């Protein structure tokens, strides 16, 4: 039996549903436009997730190039700075931000000295 375009669409949709990338409620069985929109939306979301993961990986690499070890951060800047670096990497991965007091920000300001420090510092919000 020949494999048809309909078979391909069904297999792609079923696989994406199994992976929880799309939900069956997003499209009807006879609505190719809604099917396409659901798949393209999932691809777009995956693209954003991949970009954020690449950013978090780059942040980590720049950090290790600067201090060589994570314990080096704690030794040079204190354990709170190390914790904030870990929180910052998670925020970068999720596309969010961390909140730091002025004192915490000053203690973690070495992040701004990284090659992409200005970019990473955009994920830091100062609070009172």
mmCIF file of C-alpha atoms in Angstrom:
data_model
loop_
_atom_site.group_PDB
_atom_site.id
_atom_site.type_symbol
_atom_site.label_atom_id
_atom_site.label_comp_id
_atom_site.label_asym_id
_atom_site.label_seq_id
_atom_site.Cartn_x
_atom_site.Cartn_y
_atom_site.Cartn_z
ATOM 1 C CA UNK A 1 0.000 0.000 0.000
ATOM 2 C CA UNK A 2 1.319 3.470 -0.902
ATOM 3 C CA UNK A 3 2.075 6.054 1.750
ATOM 4 C CA UNK A 4 -0.017 9.160 1.048
ATOM 5 C CA UNK A 5 0.195 12.830 1.944
ATOM 6 C CA UNK A 6 -2.695 12.240 4.323
ATOM 7 C CA UNK A 7 -0.690 9.485 6.025
ATOM 8 C CA UNK A 8 2.238 11.888 6.480
ATOM 9 C CA UNK A 9 -0.002 14.576 7.964
ATOM 10 C CA UNK A 10 -1.645 12.078 10.309
ATOM 11 C CA UNK A 11 1.713 10.699 11.444
ATOM 12 C CA UNK A 12 3.161 14.166 12.072
ATOM 13 C CA UNK A 13 0.082 15.319 13.980
ATOM 14 C CA UNK A 14 -0.088 12.119 16.036
ATOM 15 C CA UNK A 15 3.611 12.317 16.901
ATOM 16 C CA UNK A 16 3.325 15.950 17.954
ATOM 17 C CA UNK A 17 0.303 15.155 20.119
ATOM 18 C CA UNK A 18 2.171 12.262 21.790
ATOM 19 C CA UNK A 19 5.072 14.633 22.540
ATOM 20 C CA UNK A 20 2.606 17.220 23.928
ATOM 21 C CA UNK A 21 3.797 19.789 21.389
ATOM 22 C CA UNK A 22 0.229 20.302 20.143
ATOM 23 C CA UNK A 23 -3.229 19.363 21.375
ATOM 24 C CA UNK A 24 -5.916 17.663 19.296
ATOM 25 C CA UNK A 25 -8.299 20.500 20.242
ATOM 26 C CA UNK A 26 -6.172 22.881 18.158
ATOM 27 C CA UNK A 27 -7.391 21.428 14.873
ATOM 28 C CA UNK A 28 -10.127 19.363 13.321
ATOM 29 C CA UNK A 29 -9.596 16.216 11.248
ATOM 30 C CA UNK A 30 -10.838 17.958 8.115
ATOM 31 C CA UNK A 31 -9.245 21.367 8.711
ATOM 32 C CA UNK A 32 -5.837 21.473 6.984
ATOM 33 C CA UNK A 33 -5.358 25.173 7.821
ATOM 34 C CA UNK A 34 -5.827 24.555 11.544
ATOM 35 C CA UNK A 35 -3.541 21.514 11.321
ATOM 36 C CA UNK A 36 -0.886 23.637 9.623
ATOM 37 C CA UNK A 37 -1.284 26.439 12.173
ATOM 38 C CA UNK A 38 -0.872 23.985 15.057
ATOM 39 C CA UNK A 39 2.281 22.448 13.566
ATOM 40 C CA UNK A 40 3.833 25.810 12.625
ATOM 41 C CA UNK A 41 3.048 27.167 16.086
ATOM 42 C CA UNK A 42 4.809 24.203 17.676
ATOM 43 C CA UNK A 43 7.804 24.691 15.383
ATOM 44 C CA UNK A 44 7.951 28.371 16.296
ATOM 45 C CA UNK A 45 7.823 27.532 20.010
ATOM 46 C CA UNK A 46 10.591 24.962 19.537
ATOM 47 C CA UNK A 47 12.683 27.543 17.694
ATOM 48 C CA UNK A 48 12.372 29.952 20.629
ATOM 49 C CA UNK A 49 13.224 27.184 23.100
ATOM 50 C CA UNK A 50 16.303 26.205 21.093
ATOM 51 C CA UNK A 51 17.475 29.827 20.935
ATOM 52 C CA UNK A 52 17.040 30.259 24.690
ATOM 53 C CA UNK A 53 18.886 26.986 25.332
ATOM 54 C CA UNK A 54 21.744 28.149 23.100
ATOM 55 C CA UNK A 55 21.859 31.453 25.010
ATOM 56 C CA UNK A 56 21.994 29.655 28.372
ATOM 57 C CA UNK A 57 24.755 27.400 27.060
ATOM 58 C CA UNK A 58 26.740 30.413 25.834
ATOM 59 C CA UNK A 59 26.284 32.165 29.185
ATOM 60 C CA UNK A 60 27.603 29.092 30.981
ATOM 61 C CA UNK A 61 30.584 28.804 28.632
ATOM 62 C CA UNK A 62 31.477 32.488 29.026
ATOM 63 C CA UNK A 63 31.162 32.179 32.790
ATOM 64 C CA UNK A 64 33.466 29.157 32.944
ATOM 65 C CA UNK A 65 35.973 30.822 30.624
ATOM 66 C CA UNK A 66 36.075 33.756 33.034
ATOM 67 C CA UNK A 67 36.332 31.857 36.332
ATOM 68 C CA UNK A 68 37.305 28.313 35.216
ATOM 69 C CA UNK A 69 35.124 26.596 37.837
ATOM 70 C CA UNK A 70 31.800 27.253 39.505
ATOM 71 C CA UNK A 71 33.491 27.008 42.886
ATOM 72 C CA UNK A 72 35.750 29.811 41.663
ATOM 73 C CA UNK A 73 32.708 32.082 41.594
ATOM 74 C CA UNK A 74 31.972 31.249 45.224
ATOM 75 C CA UNK A 75 35.621 31.700 46.187
ATOM 76 C CA UNK A 76 35.983 35.057 44.402
ATOM 77 C CA UNK A 77 32.509 36.559 44.881
ATOM 78 C CA UNK A 78 30.732 34.489 47.559
ATOM 79 C CA UNK A 79 28.126 31.767 47.573
ATOM 80 C CA UNK A 80 25.283 34.226 47.003
ATOM 81 C CA UNK A 81 26.924 35.301 43.731
ATOM 82 C CA UNK A 82 27.211 31.645 42.726
ATOM 83 C CA UNK A 83 23.538 31.083 43.506
ATOM 84 C CA UNK A 84 22.588 34.182 41.517
ATOM 85 C CA UNK A 85 24.612 32.964 38.521
ATOM 86 C CA UNK A 86 22.697 29.678 38.599
ATOM 87 C CA UNK A 87 19.387 31.547 38.893
ATOM 88 C CA UNK A 88 20.448 33.842 36.051
ATOM 89 C CA UNK A 89 21.274 30.921 33.777
ATOM 90 C CA UNK A 90 17.848 29.430 34.492
ATOM 91 C CA UNK A 91 16.211 32.789 33.770
ATOM 92 C CA UNK A 92 18.068 33.012 30.457
ATOM 93 C CA UNK A 93 16.952 29.477 29.609
ATOM 94 C CA UNK A 94 13.319 30.347 30.336
ATOM 95 C CA UNK A 95 13.420 33.804 28.754
ATOM 96 C CA UNK A 96 12.811 35.452 32.110
ATOM 97 C CA UNK A 97 14.725 37.516 34.614
ATOM 98 C CA UNK A 98 15.974 37.436 38.195
ATOM 99 C CA UNK A 99 15.470 40.165 40.758
ATOM 100 C CA UNK A 100 18.469 41.427 42.696
ATOM 101 C CA UNK A 101 18.875 44.112 45.305
ATOM 102 C CA UNK A 102 21.510 46.763 44.595
ATOM 103 C CA UNK A 103 23.943 44.985 46.916
ATOM 104 C CA UNK A 104 23.356 41.630 45.258
ATOM 105 C CA UNK A 105 23.761 43.242 41.849
ATOM 106 C CA UNK A 106 27.058 44.831 42.856
ATOM 107 C CA UNK A 107 28.244 41.446 44.153
ATOM 108 C CA UNK A 108 27.293 39.817 40.828
ATOM 109 C CA UNK A 109 28.451 42.668 38.596
ATOM 110 C CA UNK A 110 31.288 40.521 37.215
ATOM 111 C CA UNK A 111 28.644 39.079 34.874
ATOM 112 C CA UNK A 112 28.673 42.411 33.010
ATOM 113 C CA UNK A 113 32.380 41.903 32.276
ATOM 114 C CA UNK A 114 31.699 38.727 30.269
ATOM 115 C CA UNK A 115 31.955 39.006 26.473
ATOM 116 C CA UNK A 116 28.142 39.137 26.224
ATOM 117 C CA UNK A 117 27.695 40.631 29.677
ATOM 118 C CA UNK A 118 25.376 43.417 28.547
ATOM 119 C CA UNK A 119 23.068 40.857 27.015
ATOM 120 C CA UNK A 120 23.067 38.679 30.136
ATOM 121 C CA UNK A 121 22.522 41.667 32.408
ATOM 122 C CA UNK A 122 19.266 42.388 30.585
ATOM 123 C CA UNK A 123 17.895 39.366 32.489
ATOM 124 C CA UNK A 124 18.564 41.105 35.811
ATOM 125 C CA UNK A 125 16.012 43.436 37.386
ATOM 126 C CA UNK A 126 17.016 45.658 40.260
ATOM 127 C CA UNK A 127 14.683 45.833 43.249
ATOM 128 C CA UNK A 128 14.800 47.969 46.384
#
